[in-house]
mmCIF file of C-alpha atoms and ligand atoms in Angstrom:
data_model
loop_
_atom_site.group_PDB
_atom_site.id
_atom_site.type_symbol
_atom_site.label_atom_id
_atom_site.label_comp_id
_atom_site.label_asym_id
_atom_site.label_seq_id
_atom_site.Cartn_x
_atom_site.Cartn_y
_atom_site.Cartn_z
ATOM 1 C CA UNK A 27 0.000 0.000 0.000
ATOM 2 C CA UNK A 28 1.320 3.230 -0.551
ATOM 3 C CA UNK A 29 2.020 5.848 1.746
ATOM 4 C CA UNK A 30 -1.237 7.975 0.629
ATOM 5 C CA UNK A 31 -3.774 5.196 0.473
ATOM 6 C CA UNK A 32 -2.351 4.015 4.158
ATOM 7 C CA UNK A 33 -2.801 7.743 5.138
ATOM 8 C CA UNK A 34 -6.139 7.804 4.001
ATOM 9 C CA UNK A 35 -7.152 4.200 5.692
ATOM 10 C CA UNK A 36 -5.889 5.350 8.829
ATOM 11 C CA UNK A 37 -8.227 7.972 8.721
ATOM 12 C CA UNK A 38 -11.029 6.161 7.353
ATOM 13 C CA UNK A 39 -14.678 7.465 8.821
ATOM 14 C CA UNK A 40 -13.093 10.994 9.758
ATOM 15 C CA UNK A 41 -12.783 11.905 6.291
ATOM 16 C CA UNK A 42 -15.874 10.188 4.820
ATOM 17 C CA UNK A 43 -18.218 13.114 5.233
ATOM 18 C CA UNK A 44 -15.512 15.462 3.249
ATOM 19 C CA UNK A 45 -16.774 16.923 0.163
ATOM 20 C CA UNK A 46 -13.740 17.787 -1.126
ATOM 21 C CA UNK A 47 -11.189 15.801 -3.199
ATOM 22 C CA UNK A 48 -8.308 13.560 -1.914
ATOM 23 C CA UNK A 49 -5.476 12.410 -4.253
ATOM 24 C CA UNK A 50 -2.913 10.164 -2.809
ATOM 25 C CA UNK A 51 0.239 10.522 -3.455
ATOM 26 C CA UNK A 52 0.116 13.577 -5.234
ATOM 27 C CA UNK A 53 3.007 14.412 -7.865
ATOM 28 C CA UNK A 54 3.808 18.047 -6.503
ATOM 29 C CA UNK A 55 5.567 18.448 -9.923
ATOM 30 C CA UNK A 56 2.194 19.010 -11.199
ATOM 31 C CA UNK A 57 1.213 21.662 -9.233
ATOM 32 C CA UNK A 58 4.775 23.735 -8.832
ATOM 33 C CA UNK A 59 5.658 26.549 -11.675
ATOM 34 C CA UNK A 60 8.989 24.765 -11.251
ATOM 35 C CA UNK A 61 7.783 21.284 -12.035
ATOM 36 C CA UNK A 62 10.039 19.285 -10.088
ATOM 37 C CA UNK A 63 9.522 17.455 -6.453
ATOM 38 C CA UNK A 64 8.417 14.996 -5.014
ATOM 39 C CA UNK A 65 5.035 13.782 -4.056
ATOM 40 C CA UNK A 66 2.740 14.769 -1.337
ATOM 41 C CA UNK A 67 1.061 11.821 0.615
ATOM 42 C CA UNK A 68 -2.555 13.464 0.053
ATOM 43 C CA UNK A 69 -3.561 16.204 -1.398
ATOM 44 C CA UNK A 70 -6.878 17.770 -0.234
ATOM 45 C CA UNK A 71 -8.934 19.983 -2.107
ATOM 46 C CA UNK A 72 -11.400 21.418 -0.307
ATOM 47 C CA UNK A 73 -14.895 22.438 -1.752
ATOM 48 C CA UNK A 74 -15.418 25.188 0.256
ATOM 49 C CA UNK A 75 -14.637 26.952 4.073
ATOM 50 C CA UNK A 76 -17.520 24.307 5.577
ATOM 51 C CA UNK A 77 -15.671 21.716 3.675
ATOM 52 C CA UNK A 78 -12.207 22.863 4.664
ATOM 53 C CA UNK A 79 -13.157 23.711 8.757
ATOM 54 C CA UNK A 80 -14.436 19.988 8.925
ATOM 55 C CA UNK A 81 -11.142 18.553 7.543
ATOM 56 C CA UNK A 82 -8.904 20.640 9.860
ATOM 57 C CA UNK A 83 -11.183 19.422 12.911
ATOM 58 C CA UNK A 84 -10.754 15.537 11.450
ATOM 59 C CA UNK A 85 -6.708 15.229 11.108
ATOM 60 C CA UNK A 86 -5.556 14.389 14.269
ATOM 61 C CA UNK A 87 -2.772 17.600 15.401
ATOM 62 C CA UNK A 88 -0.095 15.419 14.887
ATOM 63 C CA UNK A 89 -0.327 14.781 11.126
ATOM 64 C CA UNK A 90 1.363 17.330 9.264
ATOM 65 C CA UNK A 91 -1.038 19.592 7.332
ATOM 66 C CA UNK A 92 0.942 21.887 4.465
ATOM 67 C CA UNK A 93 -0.913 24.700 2.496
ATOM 68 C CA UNK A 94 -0.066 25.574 -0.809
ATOM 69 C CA UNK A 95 -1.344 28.466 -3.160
ATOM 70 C CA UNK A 96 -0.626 28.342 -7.034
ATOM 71 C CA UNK A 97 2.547 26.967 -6.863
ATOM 72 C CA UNK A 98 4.701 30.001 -8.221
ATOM 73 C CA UNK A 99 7.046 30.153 -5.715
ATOM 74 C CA UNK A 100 7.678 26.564 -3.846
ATOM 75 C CA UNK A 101 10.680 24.406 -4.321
ATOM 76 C CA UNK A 102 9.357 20.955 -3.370
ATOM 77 C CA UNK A 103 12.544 18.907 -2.440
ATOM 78 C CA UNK A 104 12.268 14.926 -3.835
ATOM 79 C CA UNK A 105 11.524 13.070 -1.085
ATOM 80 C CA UNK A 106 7.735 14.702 -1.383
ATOM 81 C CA UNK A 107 5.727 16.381 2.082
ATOM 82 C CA UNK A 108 4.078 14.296 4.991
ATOM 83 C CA UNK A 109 0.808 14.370 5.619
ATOM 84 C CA UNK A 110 -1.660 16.205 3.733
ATOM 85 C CA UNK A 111 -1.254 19.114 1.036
ATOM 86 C CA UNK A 112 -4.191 21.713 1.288
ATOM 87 C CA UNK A 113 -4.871 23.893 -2.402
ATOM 88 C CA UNK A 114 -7.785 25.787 -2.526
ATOM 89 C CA UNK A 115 -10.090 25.204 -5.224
ATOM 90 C CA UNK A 116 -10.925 28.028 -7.062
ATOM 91 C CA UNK A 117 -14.563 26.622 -7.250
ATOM 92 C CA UNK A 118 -14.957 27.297 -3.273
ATOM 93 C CA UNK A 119 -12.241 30.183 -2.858
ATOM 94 C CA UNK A 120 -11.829 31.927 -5.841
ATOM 95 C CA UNK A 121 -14.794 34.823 -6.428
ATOM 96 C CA UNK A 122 -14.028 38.360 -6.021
ATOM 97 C CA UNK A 123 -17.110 40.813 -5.098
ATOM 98 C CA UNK A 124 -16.645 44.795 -5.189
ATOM 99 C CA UNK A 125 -18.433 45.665 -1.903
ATOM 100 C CA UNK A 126 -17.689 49.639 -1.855
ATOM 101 C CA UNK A 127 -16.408 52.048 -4.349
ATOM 102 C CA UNK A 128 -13.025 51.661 -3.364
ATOM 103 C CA UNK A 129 -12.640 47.448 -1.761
ATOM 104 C CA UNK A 130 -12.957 44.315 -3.060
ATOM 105 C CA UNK A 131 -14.027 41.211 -0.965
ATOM 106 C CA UNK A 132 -11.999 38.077 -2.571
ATOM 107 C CA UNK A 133 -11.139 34.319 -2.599
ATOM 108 C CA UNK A 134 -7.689 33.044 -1.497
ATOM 109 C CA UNK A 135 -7.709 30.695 -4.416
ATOM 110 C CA UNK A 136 -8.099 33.967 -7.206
ATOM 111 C CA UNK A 137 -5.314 34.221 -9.242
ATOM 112 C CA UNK A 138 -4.014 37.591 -9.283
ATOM 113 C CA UNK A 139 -4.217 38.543 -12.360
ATOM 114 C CA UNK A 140 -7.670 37.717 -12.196
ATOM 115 C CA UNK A 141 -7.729 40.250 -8.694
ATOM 116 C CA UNK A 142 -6.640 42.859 -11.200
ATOM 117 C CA UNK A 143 -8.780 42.790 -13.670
ATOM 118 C CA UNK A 144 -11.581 42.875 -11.428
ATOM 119 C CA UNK A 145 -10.232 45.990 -10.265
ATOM 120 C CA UNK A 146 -9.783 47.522 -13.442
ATOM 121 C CA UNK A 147 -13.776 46.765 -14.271
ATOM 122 C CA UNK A 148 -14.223 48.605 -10.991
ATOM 123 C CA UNK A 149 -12.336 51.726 -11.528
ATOM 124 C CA UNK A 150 -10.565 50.608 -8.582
ATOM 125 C CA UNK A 151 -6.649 51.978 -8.491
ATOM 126 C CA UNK A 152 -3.443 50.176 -6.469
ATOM 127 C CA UNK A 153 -4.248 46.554 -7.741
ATOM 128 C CA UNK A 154 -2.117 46.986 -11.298
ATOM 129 C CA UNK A 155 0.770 45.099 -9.926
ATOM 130 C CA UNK A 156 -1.036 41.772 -9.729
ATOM 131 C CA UNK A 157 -1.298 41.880 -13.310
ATOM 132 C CA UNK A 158 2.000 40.573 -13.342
ATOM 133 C CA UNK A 159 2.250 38.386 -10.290
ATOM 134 C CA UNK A 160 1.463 34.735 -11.612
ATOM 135 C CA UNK A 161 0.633 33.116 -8.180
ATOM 136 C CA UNK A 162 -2.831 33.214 -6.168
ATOM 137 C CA UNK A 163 -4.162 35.770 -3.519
ATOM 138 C CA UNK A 164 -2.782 33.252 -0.623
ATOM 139 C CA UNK A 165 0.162 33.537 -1.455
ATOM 140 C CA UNK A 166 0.022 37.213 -1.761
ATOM 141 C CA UNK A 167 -1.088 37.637 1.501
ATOM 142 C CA UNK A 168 1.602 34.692 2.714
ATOM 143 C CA UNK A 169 4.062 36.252 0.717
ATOM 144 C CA UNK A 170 3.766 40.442 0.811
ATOM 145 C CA UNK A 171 3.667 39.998 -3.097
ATOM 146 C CA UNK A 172 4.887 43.163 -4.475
ATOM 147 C CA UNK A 173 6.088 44.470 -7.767
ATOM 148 C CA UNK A 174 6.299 48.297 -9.229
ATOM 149 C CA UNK A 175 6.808 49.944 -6.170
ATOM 150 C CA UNK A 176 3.492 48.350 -4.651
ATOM 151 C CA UNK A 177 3.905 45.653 -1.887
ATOM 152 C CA UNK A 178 0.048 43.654 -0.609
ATOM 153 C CA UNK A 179 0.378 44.908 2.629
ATOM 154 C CA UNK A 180 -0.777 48.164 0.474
ATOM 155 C CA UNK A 181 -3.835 46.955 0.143
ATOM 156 C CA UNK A 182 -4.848 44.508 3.174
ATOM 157 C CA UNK A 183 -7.858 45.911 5.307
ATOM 158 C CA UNK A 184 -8.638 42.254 6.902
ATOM 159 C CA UNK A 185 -8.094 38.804 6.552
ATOM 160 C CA UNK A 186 -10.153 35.382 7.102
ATOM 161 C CA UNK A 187 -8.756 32.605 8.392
ATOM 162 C CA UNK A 188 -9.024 29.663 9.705
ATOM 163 C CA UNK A 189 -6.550 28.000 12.337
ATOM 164 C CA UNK A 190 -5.465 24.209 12.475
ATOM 165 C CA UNK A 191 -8.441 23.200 14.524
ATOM 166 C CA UNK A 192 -10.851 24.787 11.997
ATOM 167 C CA UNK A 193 -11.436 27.498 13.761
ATOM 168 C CA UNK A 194 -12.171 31.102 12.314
ATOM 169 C CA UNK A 195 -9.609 34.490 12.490
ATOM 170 C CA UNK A 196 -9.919 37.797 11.084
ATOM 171 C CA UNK A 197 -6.545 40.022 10.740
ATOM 172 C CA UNK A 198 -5.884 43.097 10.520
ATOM 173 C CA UNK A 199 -3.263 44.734 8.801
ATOM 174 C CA UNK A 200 -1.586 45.453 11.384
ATOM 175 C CA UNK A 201 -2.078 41.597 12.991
ATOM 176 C CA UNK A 202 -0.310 40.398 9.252
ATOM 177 C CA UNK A 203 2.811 41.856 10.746
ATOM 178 C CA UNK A 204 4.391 42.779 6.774
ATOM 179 C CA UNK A 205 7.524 43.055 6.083
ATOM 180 C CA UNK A 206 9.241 42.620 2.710
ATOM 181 C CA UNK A 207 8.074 39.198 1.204
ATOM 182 C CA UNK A 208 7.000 38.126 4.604
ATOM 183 C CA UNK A 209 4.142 37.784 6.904
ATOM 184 C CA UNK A 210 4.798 36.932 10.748
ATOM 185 C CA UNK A 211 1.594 35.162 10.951
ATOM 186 C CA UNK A 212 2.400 31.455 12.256
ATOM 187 C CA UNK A 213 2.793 28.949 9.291
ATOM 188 C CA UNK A 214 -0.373 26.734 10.619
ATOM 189 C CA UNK A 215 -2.894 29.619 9.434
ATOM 190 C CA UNK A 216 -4.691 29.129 6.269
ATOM 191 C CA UNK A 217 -6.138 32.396 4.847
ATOM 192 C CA UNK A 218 -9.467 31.622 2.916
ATOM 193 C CA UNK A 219 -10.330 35.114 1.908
ATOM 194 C CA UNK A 220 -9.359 39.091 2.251
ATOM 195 C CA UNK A 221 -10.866 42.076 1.942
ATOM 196 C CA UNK A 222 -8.742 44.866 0.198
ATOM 197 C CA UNK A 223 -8.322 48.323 -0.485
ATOM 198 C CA UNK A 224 -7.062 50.350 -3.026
ATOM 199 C CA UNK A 225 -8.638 54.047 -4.751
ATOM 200 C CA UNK A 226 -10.464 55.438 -7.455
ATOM 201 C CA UNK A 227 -8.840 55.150 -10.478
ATOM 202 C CA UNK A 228 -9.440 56.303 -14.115
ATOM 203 C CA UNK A 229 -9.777 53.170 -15.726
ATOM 204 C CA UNK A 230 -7.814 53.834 -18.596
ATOM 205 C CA UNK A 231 -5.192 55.178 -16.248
ATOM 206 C CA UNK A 232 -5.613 51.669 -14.536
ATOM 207 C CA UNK A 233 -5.296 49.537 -18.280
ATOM 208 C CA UNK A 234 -2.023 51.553 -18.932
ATOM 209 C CA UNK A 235 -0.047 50.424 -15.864
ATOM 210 C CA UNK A 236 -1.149 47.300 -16.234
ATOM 211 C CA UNK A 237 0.493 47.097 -20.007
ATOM 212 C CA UNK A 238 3.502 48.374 -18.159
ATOM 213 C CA UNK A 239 3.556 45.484 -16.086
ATOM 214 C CA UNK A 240 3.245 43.172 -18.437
ATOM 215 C CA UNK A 241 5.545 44.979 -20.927
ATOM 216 C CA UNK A 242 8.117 44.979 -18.923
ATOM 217 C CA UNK A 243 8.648 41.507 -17.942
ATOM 218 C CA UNK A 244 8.394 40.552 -21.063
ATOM 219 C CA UNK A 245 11.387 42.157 -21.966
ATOM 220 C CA UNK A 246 13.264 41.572 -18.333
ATOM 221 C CA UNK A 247 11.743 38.148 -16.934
ATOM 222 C CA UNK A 248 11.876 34.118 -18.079
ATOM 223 C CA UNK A 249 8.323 34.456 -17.627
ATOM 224 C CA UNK A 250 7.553 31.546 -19.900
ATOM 225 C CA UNK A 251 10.480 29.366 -18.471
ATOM 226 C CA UNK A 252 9.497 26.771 -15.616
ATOM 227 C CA UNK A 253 10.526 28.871 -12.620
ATOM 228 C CA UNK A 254 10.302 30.339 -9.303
ATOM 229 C CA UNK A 255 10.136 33.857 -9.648
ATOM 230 C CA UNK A 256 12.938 36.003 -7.808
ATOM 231 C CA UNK A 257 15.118 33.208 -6.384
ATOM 232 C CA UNK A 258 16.823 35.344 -3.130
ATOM 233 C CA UNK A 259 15.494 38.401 -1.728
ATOM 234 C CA UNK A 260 17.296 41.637 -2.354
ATOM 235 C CA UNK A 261 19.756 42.460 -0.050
ATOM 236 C CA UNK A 262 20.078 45.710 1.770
ATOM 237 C CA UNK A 263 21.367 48.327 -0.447
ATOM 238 C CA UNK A 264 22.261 46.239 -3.143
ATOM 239 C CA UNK A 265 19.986 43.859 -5.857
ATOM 240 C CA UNK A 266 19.695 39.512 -5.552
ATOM 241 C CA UNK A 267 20.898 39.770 -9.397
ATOM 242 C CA UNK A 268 23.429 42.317 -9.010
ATOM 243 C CA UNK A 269 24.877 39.924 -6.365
ATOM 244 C CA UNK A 270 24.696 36.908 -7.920
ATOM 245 C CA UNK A 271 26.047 38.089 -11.288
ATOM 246 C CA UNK A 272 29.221 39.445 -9.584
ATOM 247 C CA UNK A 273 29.712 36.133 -8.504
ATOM 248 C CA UNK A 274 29.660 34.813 -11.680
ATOM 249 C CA UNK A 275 26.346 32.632 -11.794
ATOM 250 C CA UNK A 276 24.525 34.083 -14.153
ATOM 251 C CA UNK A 277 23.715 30.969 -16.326
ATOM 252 C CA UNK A 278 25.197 28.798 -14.192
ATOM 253 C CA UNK A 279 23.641 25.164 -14.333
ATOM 254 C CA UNK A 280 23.775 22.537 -11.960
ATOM 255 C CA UNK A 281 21.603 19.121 -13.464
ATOM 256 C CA UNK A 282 18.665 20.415 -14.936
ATOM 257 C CA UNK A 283 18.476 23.646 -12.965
ATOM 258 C CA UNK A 284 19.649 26.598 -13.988
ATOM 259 C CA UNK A 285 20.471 30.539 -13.021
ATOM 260 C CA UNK A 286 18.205 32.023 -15.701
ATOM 261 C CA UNK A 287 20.862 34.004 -18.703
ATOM 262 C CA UNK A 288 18.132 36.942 -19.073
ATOM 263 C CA UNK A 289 17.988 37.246 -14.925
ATOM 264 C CA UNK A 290 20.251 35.801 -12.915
ATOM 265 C CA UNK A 291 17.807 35.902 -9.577
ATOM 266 C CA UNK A 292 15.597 33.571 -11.496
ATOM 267 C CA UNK A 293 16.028 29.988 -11.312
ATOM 268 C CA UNK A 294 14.756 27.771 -13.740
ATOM 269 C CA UNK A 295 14.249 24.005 -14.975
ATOM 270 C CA UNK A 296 15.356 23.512 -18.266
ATOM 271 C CA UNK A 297 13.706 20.277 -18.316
ATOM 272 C CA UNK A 298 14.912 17.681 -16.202
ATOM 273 C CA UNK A 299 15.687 19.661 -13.161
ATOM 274 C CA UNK A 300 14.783 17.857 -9.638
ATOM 275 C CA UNK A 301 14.048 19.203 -6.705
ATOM 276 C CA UNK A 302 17.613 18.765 -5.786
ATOM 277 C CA UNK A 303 19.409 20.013 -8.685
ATOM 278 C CA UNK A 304 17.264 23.482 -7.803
ATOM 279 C CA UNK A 305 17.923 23.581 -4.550
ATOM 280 C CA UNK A 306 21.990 22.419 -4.603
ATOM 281 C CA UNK A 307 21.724 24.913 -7.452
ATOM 282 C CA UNK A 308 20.771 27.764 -5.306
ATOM 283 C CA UNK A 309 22.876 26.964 -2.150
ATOM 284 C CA UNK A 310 25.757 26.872 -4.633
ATOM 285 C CA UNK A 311 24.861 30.643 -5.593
ATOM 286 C CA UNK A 312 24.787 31.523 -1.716
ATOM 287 C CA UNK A 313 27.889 30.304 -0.775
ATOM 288 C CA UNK A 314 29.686 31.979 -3.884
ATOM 289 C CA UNK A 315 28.095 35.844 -3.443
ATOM 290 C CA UNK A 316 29.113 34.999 0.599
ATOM 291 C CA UNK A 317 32.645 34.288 -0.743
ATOM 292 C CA UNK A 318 32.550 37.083 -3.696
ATOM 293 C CA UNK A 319 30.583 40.113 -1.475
ATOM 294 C CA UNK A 320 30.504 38.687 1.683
ATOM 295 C CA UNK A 321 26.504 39.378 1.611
ATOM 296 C CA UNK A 322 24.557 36.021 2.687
ATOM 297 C CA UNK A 323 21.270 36.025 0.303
ATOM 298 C CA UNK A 324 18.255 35.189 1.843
ATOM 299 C CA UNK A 325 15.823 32.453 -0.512
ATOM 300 C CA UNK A 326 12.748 34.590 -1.589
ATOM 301 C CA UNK A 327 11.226 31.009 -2.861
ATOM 302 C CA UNK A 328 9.687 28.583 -0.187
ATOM 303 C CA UNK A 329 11.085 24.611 0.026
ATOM 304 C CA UNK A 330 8.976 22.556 1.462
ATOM 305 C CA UNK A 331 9.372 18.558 1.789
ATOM 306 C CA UNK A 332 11.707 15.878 2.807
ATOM 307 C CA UNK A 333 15.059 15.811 1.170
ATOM 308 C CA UNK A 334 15.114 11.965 -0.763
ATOM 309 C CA UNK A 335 17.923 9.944 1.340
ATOM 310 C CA UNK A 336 21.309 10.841 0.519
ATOM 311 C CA UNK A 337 20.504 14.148 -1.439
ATOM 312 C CA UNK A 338 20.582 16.174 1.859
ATOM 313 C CA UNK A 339 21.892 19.786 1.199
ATOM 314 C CA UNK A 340 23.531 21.601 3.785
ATOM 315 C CA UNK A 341 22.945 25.556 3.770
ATOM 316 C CA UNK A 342 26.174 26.993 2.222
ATOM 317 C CA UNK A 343 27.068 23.925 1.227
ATOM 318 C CA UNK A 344 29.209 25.553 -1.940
ATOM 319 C CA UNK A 345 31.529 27.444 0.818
ATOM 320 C CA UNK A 346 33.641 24.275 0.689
ATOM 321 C CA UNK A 347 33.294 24.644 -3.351
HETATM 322 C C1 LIG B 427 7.467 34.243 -13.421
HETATM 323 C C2 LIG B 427 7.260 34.627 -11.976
HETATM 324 C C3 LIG B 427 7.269 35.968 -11.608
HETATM 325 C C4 LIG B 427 7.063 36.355 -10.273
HETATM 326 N N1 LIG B 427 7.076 37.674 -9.961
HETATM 327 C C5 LIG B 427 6.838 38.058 -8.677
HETATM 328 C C6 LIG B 427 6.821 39.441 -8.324
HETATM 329 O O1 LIG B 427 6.993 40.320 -9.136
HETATM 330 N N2 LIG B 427 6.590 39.768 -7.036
HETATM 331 C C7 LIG B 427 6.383 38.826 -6.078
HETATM 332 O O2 LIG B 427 6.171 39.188 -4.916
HETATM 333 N N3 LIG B 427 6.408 37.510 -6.381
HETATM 334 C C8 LIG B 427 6.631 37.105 -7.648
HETATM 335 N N4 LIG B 427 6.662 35.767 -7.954
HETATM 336 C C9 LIG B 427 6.504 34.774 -6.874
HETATM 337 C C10 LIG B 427 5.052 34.340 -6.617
HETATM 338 O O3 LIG B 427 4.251 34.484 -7.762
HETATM 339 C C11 LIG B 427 4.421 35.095 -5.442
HETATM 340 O O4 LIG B 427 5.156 34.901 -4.247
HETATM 341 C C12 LIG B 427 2.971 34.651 -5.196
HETATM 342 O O5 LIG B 427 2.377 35.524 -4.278
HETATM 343 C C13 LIG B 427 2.872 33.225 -4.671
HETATM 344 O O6 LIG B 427 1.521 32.838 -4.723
HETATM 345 P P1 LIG B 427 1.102 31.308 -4.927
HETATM 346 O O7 LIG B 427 -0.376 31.238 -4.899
HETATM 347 O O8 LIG B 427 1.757 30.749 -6.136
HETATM 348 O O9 LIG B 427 1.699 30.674 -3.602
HETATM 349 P P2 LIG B 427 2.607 29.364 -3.424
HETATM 350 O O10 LIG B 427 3.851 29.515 -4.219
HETATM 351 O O11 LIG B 427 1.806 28.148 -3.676
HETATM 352 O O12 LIG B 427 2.951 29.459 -1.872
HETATM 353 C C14 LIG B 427 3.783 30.488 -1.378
HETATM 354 C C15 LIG B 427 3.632 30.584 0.135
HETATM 355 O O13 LIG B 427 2.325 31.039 0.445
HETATM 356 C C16 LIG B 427 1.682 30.126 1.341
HETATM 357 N N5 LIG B 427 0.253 30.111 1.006
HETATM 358 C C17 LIG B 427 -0.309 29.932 -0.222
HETATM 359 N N6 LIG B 427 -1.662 29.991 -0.129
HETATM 360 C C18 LIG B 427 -1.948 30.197 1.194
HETATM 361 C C19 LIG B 427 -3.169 30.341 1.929
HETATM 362 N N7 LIG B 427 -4.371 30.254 1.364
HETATM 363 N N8 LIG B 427 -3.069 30.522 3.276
HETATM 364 C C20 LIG B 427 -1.861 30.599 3.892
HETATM 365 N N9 LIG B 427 -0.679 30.479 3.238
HETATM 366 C C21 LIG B 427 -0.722 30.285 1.905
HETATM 367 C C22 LIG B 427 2.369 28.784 1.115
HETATM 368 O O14 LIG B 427 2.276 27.958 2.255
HETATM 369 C C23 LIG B 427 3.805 29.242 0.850
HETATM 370 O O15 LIG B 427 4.466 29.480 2.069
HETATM 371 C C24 LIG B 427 6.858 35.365 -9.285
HETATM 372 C C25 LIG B 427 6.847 34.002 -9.646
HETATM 373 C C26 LIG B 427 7.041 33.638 -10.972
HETATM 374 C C27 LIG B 427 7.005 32.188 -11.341
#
């Protein structure tokens, strides 16, 4: 029996009355923008916040329970992630409603993009940025997604959630505790919706920077590569790129995975990449902008999982390169 199906056996009654789907042994490669890792032992997707709250009160606490958004910025390492996977479907989570002239009630499972273009039909200003931003609203609000000068905590009046025993939060801004790409909120909290704010906007004001966006990373992003986004988070004072193209990595390839030519912060699979190759790939980087600047880059992207046995990567492993 596999791990999954003996997951799911153990369980038995407590997750008869769920309405949402379980997979076993779930190929995280599918879900990932990198398309590498491992599997999960079940992934659940939930039909709704009824359907999620009953699942959160039916895993025992001491089965690990992992939330994911769109999959646009995890490294999954190879040996796949215990327990059970939570995505979002976009079914239950994914709406967006304009409930003033300037907010927007929506969905942790709504793309951003999608966030955006609901603000544009509203004449509602600030949102522009998520035009480009190819991961979920969870993950915005996980994350502090920003681009274009804009960051989410811009636009964060409150947020729903609901905690590992199914229970329901709301946050404030101010409760998010934002910071750049980060949220202090404890990892166990699984936002389900948000309610944001941004201004009144001339739409075609609104359509412009939203070409921007999009213009631009044509011209300055791997945006159709299988990637990660921003690989490190900019430094103090200084750029991820800048840092790692001193160093000499720009295009730098370790298996599969490779420091993208166009920009070197971006990490991508050129095909066979594992989990591994990405992740030895970017300790590699680390360690050679510590030796080159002595500035220690901090990973932007999320890795979640189990290394597979003997592929265990120490932190700065590439110091001893
Ligand atoms: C081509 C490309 C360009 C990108 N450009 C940008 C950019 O300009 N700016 C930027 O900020 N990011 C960028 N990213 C990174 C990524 O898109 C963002 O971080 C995005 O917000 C992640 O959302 P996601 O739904 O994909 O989350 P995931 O990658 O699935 O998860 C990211 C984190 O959020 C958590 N999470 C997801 N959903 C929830 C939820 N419902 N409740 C609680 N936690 C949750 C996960 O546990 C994980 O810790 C880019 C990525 C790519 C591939």
């Amino acid at each position: 029996m596999t791990r999954g199906s003996a997951l799911i056996d153990k369980l038995g009654d407590r997750l008869s009355a769920l309405r949402g789907r379980l997979t076993p042994d779930a190929g995280m490669d599918k879900i990932t923008w990198f398309r590498a890792g491992g599997e999960a032992d079940v992934l659940f997707q939930p039909q709704d916040e009824e359907d999620l709250a009953a699942f959160l009160k039916a895993v025992p606490e001491e089965i690990p329970i992992t939330i994911v958004g769109i999959g646009s910025n995890l490294l999954v390492r190879d040996g796949g992630i215990r327990g059970f996977v939570v995505r979002l479907s976009a079914k239950g989570f994914g709406n967006a409603e304009v409930i003033s002239p300037t907010r927007i009630r929506a969905g942790a499972a709504i793309p951003d993009k999608r966030l955006a273009a609901v603000a544009l039909e509203a004449g509602i200003g600030g949102f522009h940025f998520y035009h480009g931003i190819p991961g979920g609203l969870g993950g915005a609000l996980r994350m502090n997604a920003g681009a274009n000068g804009v960051e989410t905590r811009e636009r964060v009046v409150e947020v729903h959630a609901l905690d590992r025993r199914g229970e329901q939060h709301v946050f404030s801004n101010a409760d998010m505790g934002y910071s750049y790409r980060s949220s202090n909120i404890p990892q166990g909290l699984i936002f389900t919706s948000a309610v944001l704010e941004g201004y009144a906007e001339d739409r075609m004001a609104i359509r412009t920077a939203m070409d921007a966006v999009q213009h631009h990373r044509e011209t300055v992003q791997p945006i159709r590569e299988k990637t990660g986004g921003s690989t490190f988070k900019n430094p103090e004072g200084t750029s991820a790129w800048k840092e790692v193209d001193k160093a000499g990595c720009r295009g730098l390839m370790i298996g599969g995975a490779q420091m993208s030519p166009m920009h070197c912060n971006f990490m991508i699979n050129t095909g066979t990449a594992t989990g591994h190759d990405l992740e030895y790939l970017g300790e590699t980087v680390r360690a050679r902008v510590l030796e080159n600047s002595g500035i220690k880059l901090e990973w932007e992207i999320k890795r979640l999982g189990d290394f597979k046995p003997g592929h265990e990567i120490d932190p700065f492993l590439g110091q001893l390169l």
